[in-house]
Tab-separated table of C-alpha atoms in Angstrom:
chain	number	residue	atom	x	y	z
A	314	LEU	CA	5.285	-35.925	-14.629
A	315	ILE	CA	5.038	-37.248	-11.171
A	316	ASN	CA	8.900	-37.267	-10.515
A	317	ILE	CA	9.176	-33.875	-12.354
A	318	ILE	CA	6.527	-32.192	-9.943
A	319	ASN	CA	8.698	-34.090	-6.838
A	320	CYS	CA	11.765	-32.330	-8.185
A	321	SER	CA	9.970	-29.162	-8.209
A	322	LEU	CA	8.228	-29.151	-4.946
A	323	LEU	CA	10.387	-31.379	-2.688
A	324	GLY	CA	13.478	-30.255	-4.103
A	325	THR	CA	14.392	-34.207	-4.944
A	326	PRO	CA	16.769	-34.463	-8.335
A	327	LEU	CA	15.435	-36.192	-11.499
A	328	ASN	CA	17.038	-39.811	-11.366
A	329	ASP	CA	19.518	-40.637	-14.215
A	330	THR	CA	16.523	-43.021	-15.615
A	331	ASP	CA	14.159	-39.658	-15.966
A	332	LYS	CA	17.253	-37.786	-17.247
A	333	ALA	CA	17.647	-40.060	-19.969
A	334	SER	CA	14.107	-40.525	-21.126
A	335	LEU	CA	13.729	-36.648	-21.702
A	336	ASN	CA	13.997	-35.873	-24.969
A	337	ASP	CA	12.491	-32.921	-27.026
A	338	LYS	CA	9.470	-35.103	-27.982
A	339	SER	CA	9.060	-36.901	-24.545
A	340	ILE	CA	9.179	-33.331	-22.940
A	341	GLY	CA	6.589	-32.003	-25.222
A	342	GLU	CA	4.283	-34.943	-24.043
A	343	VAL	CA	4.927	-34.228	-20.421
A	344	TYR	CA	4.349	-30.405	-21.466
A	345	THR	CA	0.587	-31.048	-22.759
A	346	LEU	CA	-0.384	-33.158	-19.722
A	347	ALA	CA	0.987	-30.623	-17.218
A	348	GLN	CA	-0.887	-28.310	-19.049
A	349	LYS	CA	-4.077	-30.006	-18.691
A	350	HIS	CA	-3.171	-29.980	-14.770
A	351	ASP	CA	-2.119	-26.288	-14.572
A	352	MET	CA	1.363	-27.490	-13.833
A	353	SER	CA	3.540	-26.372	-16.791
A	354	HIS	CA	5.241	-23.831	-14.351
A	355	LEU	CA	6.210	-26.798	-12.255
A	356	LEU	CA	7.624	-28.818	-15.463
A	357	SER	CA	9.624	-25.541	-16.058
A	358	PHE	CA	11.098	-24.893	-12.877
A	359	ALA	CA	12.106	-28.690	-12.644
A	360	LEU	CA	13.865	-29.077	-15.951
A	361	LYS	CA	15.918	-25.607	-15.363
A	362	LYS	CA	16.576	-26.834	-12.160
A	363	SER	CA	17.657	-30.058	-13.739
A	364	GLY	CA	20.145	-28.246	-15.915
A	365	ILE	CA	17.611	-29.724	-18.920
A	366	VAL	CA	17.532	-27.393	-21.717
A	367	PRO	CA	14.362	-28.313	-24.400
A	368	CYS	CA	14.605	-26.901	-27.631
A	369	ASP	CA	13.914	-23.371	-28.281
A	370	ALA	CA	9.944	-23.695	-29.006
A	371	LEU	CA	9.553	-25.750	-25.908
A	372	ASN	CA	11.750	-23.612	-23.944
A	373	GLN	CA	10.194	-20.617	-24.919
A	374	LYS	CA	6.610	-22.098	-23.865
A	375	PHE	CA	8.184	-22.869	-20.495
A	376	LYS	CA	9.535	-19.471	-19.717
A	377	GLU	CA	5.958	-18.139	-20.502
A	378	CYS	CA	4.198	-20.404	-18.415
A	379	GLN	CA	6.222	-19.979	-15.504
A	380	SER	CA	5.947	-16.165	-16.005
A	381	LYS	CA	2.776	-16.244	-16.134
A	382	ALA	CA	2.142	-18.176	-12.850
A	383	ILE	CA	4.636	-15.606	-11.303
A	384	ASN	CA	2.497	-12.541	-12.576
A	385	ARG	CA	-0.883	-14.540	-11.682
A	386	TYR	CA	0.349	-15.202	-8.133
A	387	LEU	CA	1.503	-11.422	-7.991
A	388	ARG	CA	-1.753	-10.082	-8.479
A	389	MET	CA	-3.750	-12.265	-6.697
A	390	ASN	CA	-1.313	-11.431	-3.498
A	391	ILE	CA	-1.836	-7.983	-3.932
A	392	ASP	CA	-5.629	-8.047	-4.155
A	393	LYS	CA	-5.239	-10.621	-1.331
A	394	GLU	CA	-3.245	-8.190	0.911
A	395	ARG	CA	-5.613	-5.232	0.014
A	396	ILE	CA	-8.938	-7.195	1.197
A	397	LEU	CA	-7.386	-8.426	4.365
A	398	HIS	CA	-6.288	-5.196	5.155
A	399	VAL	CA	-9.979	-3.812	4.610
A	400	LEU	CA	-11.087	-6.522	6.041
A	401	ASN	CA	-9.082	-6.114	9.101
A	402	GLU	CA	-9.486	-1.885	9.207
A	403	ASN	CA	-13.363	-2.322	9.397
A	404	GLY	CA	-13.149	-5.206	12.309
A	405	ILE	CA	-14.497	-8.052	9.850
A	406	ALA	CA	-13.281	-11.266	11.362
A	407	HIS	CA	-12.393	-13.785	8.408
A	408	ILE	CA	-9.889	-16.460	7.757
A	409	PRO	CA	-8.464	-16.961	4.169
A	410	LEU	CA	-9.012	-20.439	2.717
A	411	LYS	CA	-7.159	-22.636	0.441
A	412	GLY	CA	-4.573	-21.484	-1.844
A	413	ALA	CA	-4.169	-18.518	0.056
A	414	VAL	CA	-2.894	-20.189	3.106
A	415	ILE	CA	-1.135	-23.496	1.208
A	416	ARG	CA	0.953	-21.455	-1.119
A	417	GLU	CA	3.252	-20.494	1.961
A	418	PHE	CA	4.374	-24.070	2.172
A	419	TYR	CA	5.577	-24.643	-1.573
A	420	PRO	CA	9.117	-23.754	-1.972
A	421	GLU	CA	8.065	-20.598	-4.034
A	422	GLN	CA	4.395	-19.307	-3.362
A	423	TRP	CA	4.170	-18.887	-7.123
A	424	MET	CA	4.112	-22.633	-7.401
A	425	ARG	CA	0.730	-22.951	-6.005
A	426	THR	CA	-1.627	-21.659	-8.642
A	427	SER	CA	-5.289	-20.848	-8.094
A	428	CYS	CA	-7.829	-19.468	-10.024
A	429	ASP	CA	-9.443	-17.433	-7.076
A	430	ILE	CA	-9.161	-16.091	-3.566
A	431	ASP	CA	-11.311	-17.743	-1.025
A	432	ILE	CA	-12.070	-16.292	2.425
A	433	LEU	CA	-14.643	-17.266	5.056
A	434	ILE	CA	-16.343	-14.711	6.741
A	435	LYS	CA	-19.653	-14.774	9.096
A	436	PRO	CA	-22.934	-15.159	7.647
A	437	GLU	CA	-23.824	-11.972	9.456
A	438	ASP	CA	-20.985	-9.937	8.208
A	439	ILE	CA	-22.210	-10.455	4.367
A	440	GLU	CA	-24.026	-7.439	3.965
A	441	ALA	CA	-21.210	-5.146	5.436
A	442	VAL	CA	-18.710	-6.863	3.364
A	443	LYS	CA	-20.271	-6.474	0.114
A	444	GLU	CA	-20.871	-2.713	0.977
A	445	LEU	CA	-16.992	-2.646	1.329
A	446	PHE	CA	-16.112	-4.581	-1.710
A	447	PHE	CA	-18.370	-2.585	-3.994
A	448	GLY	CA	-18.224	0.629	-2.553
A	449	LYS	CA	-14.575	0.855	-1.022
A	450	LEU	CA	-12.642	-1.391	-3.183
A	451	GLY	CA	-14.405	-1.084	-6.335
A	452	PHE	CA	-15.261	-5.048	-6.939
A	453	LYS	CA	-17.756	-6.272	-9.426
A	454	PRO	CA	-20.478	-8.946	-8.776
A	455	PHE	CA	-19.335	-12.391	-10.238
A	456	ALA	CA	-21.651	-15.063	-10.993
A	457	GLN	CA	-23.335	-16.761	-8.197
A	458	THR	CA	-22.031	-20.282	-7.759
A	459	SER	CA	-23.309	-21.596	-4.760
A	460	ASN	CA	-25.407	-20.860	-1.724
A	461	ARG	CA	-22.471	-21.064	0.271
A	462	ASP	CA	-20.276	-18.103	-1.172
A	463	ILE	CA	-20.647	-14.717	-3.100
A	464	SER	CA	-18.110	-14.273	-5.722
A	465	PHE	CA	-16.812	-11.011	-6.780
A	466	ALA	CA	-13.930	-9.748	-9.261
A	467	THR	CA	-11.546	-7.290	-7.982
A	468	THR	CA	-10.369	-4.502	-10.331
A	469	ASN	CA	-7.510	-6.240	-11.202
A	470	GLY	CA	-9.912	-9.241	-12.539
A	471	ILE	CA	-9.020	-11.523	-9.830
A	472	HIS	CA	-12.142	-14.207	-8.662
A	473	ILE	CA	-12.663	-13.613	-4.798
A	474	GLU	CA	-15.286	-16.310	-3.319
A	475	LEU	CA	-16.408	-14.909	-0.296
A	476	HIS	CA	-17.424	-17.892	2.052
A	477	HIS	CA	-19.923	-17.752	4.349
A	478	THR	CA	-19.996	-21.472	5.422
A	479	LEU	CA	-18.004	-24.747	4.982
A	480	LEU	CA	-20.352	-27.222	4.704
A	481	GLU	CA	-21.536	-27.951	1.112
A	482	ASP	CA	-25.115	-28.391	2.060
A	483	GLU	CA	-27.142	-27.524	4.973
A	484	ASN	CA	-28.266	-31.241	5.372
A	485	GLN	CA	-24.599	-32.187	5.926
A	486	THR	CA	-23.705	-33.366	9.469
A	487	GLY	CA	-20.382	-31.894	10.832
A	488	ASP	CA	-20.673	-30.816	14.777
A	489	VAL	CA	-17.177	-29.641	14.433
A	490	LEU	CA	-17.980	-27.047	11.463
A	491	LYS	CA	-20.441	-25.639	13.148
A	492	THR	CA	-18.958	-24.199	16.169
């Protein structure tokens, strides 16, 4: 699986030993492992790139995984752009975090899957952002996950985590993060 991920993300071709070890049974086993880690779309991409075509049933699963990853990325990106536009338009300082940022470093942005969009705002802007999210964008509250973020669901069903601190707890030291 690691070699296949390298093939997808780094562009390194599968070596002859890896290719020789891939048959429908081993591909099925790697697929099961990849599914557990939300990486089956990378497996699909690498096999296609390497010219390896599994049996029809597996091939169909791979196409579905890749299509779902692309669809999820597109839906999340639409909502992310909409949110950032509204925050900018209303003069609210913010920083996109985690997947929303690092996916730009992947060969294809849809390869970096995530289950939510994380955005950092100032604590004093929480109420204004809530008002924008509920009023202007029609978002719904999502189950509160911690005392450091507020969660929303977009009209497209995308989970948004609005962080107002980078610290896990108030007792955590981190002078760099406090400035």
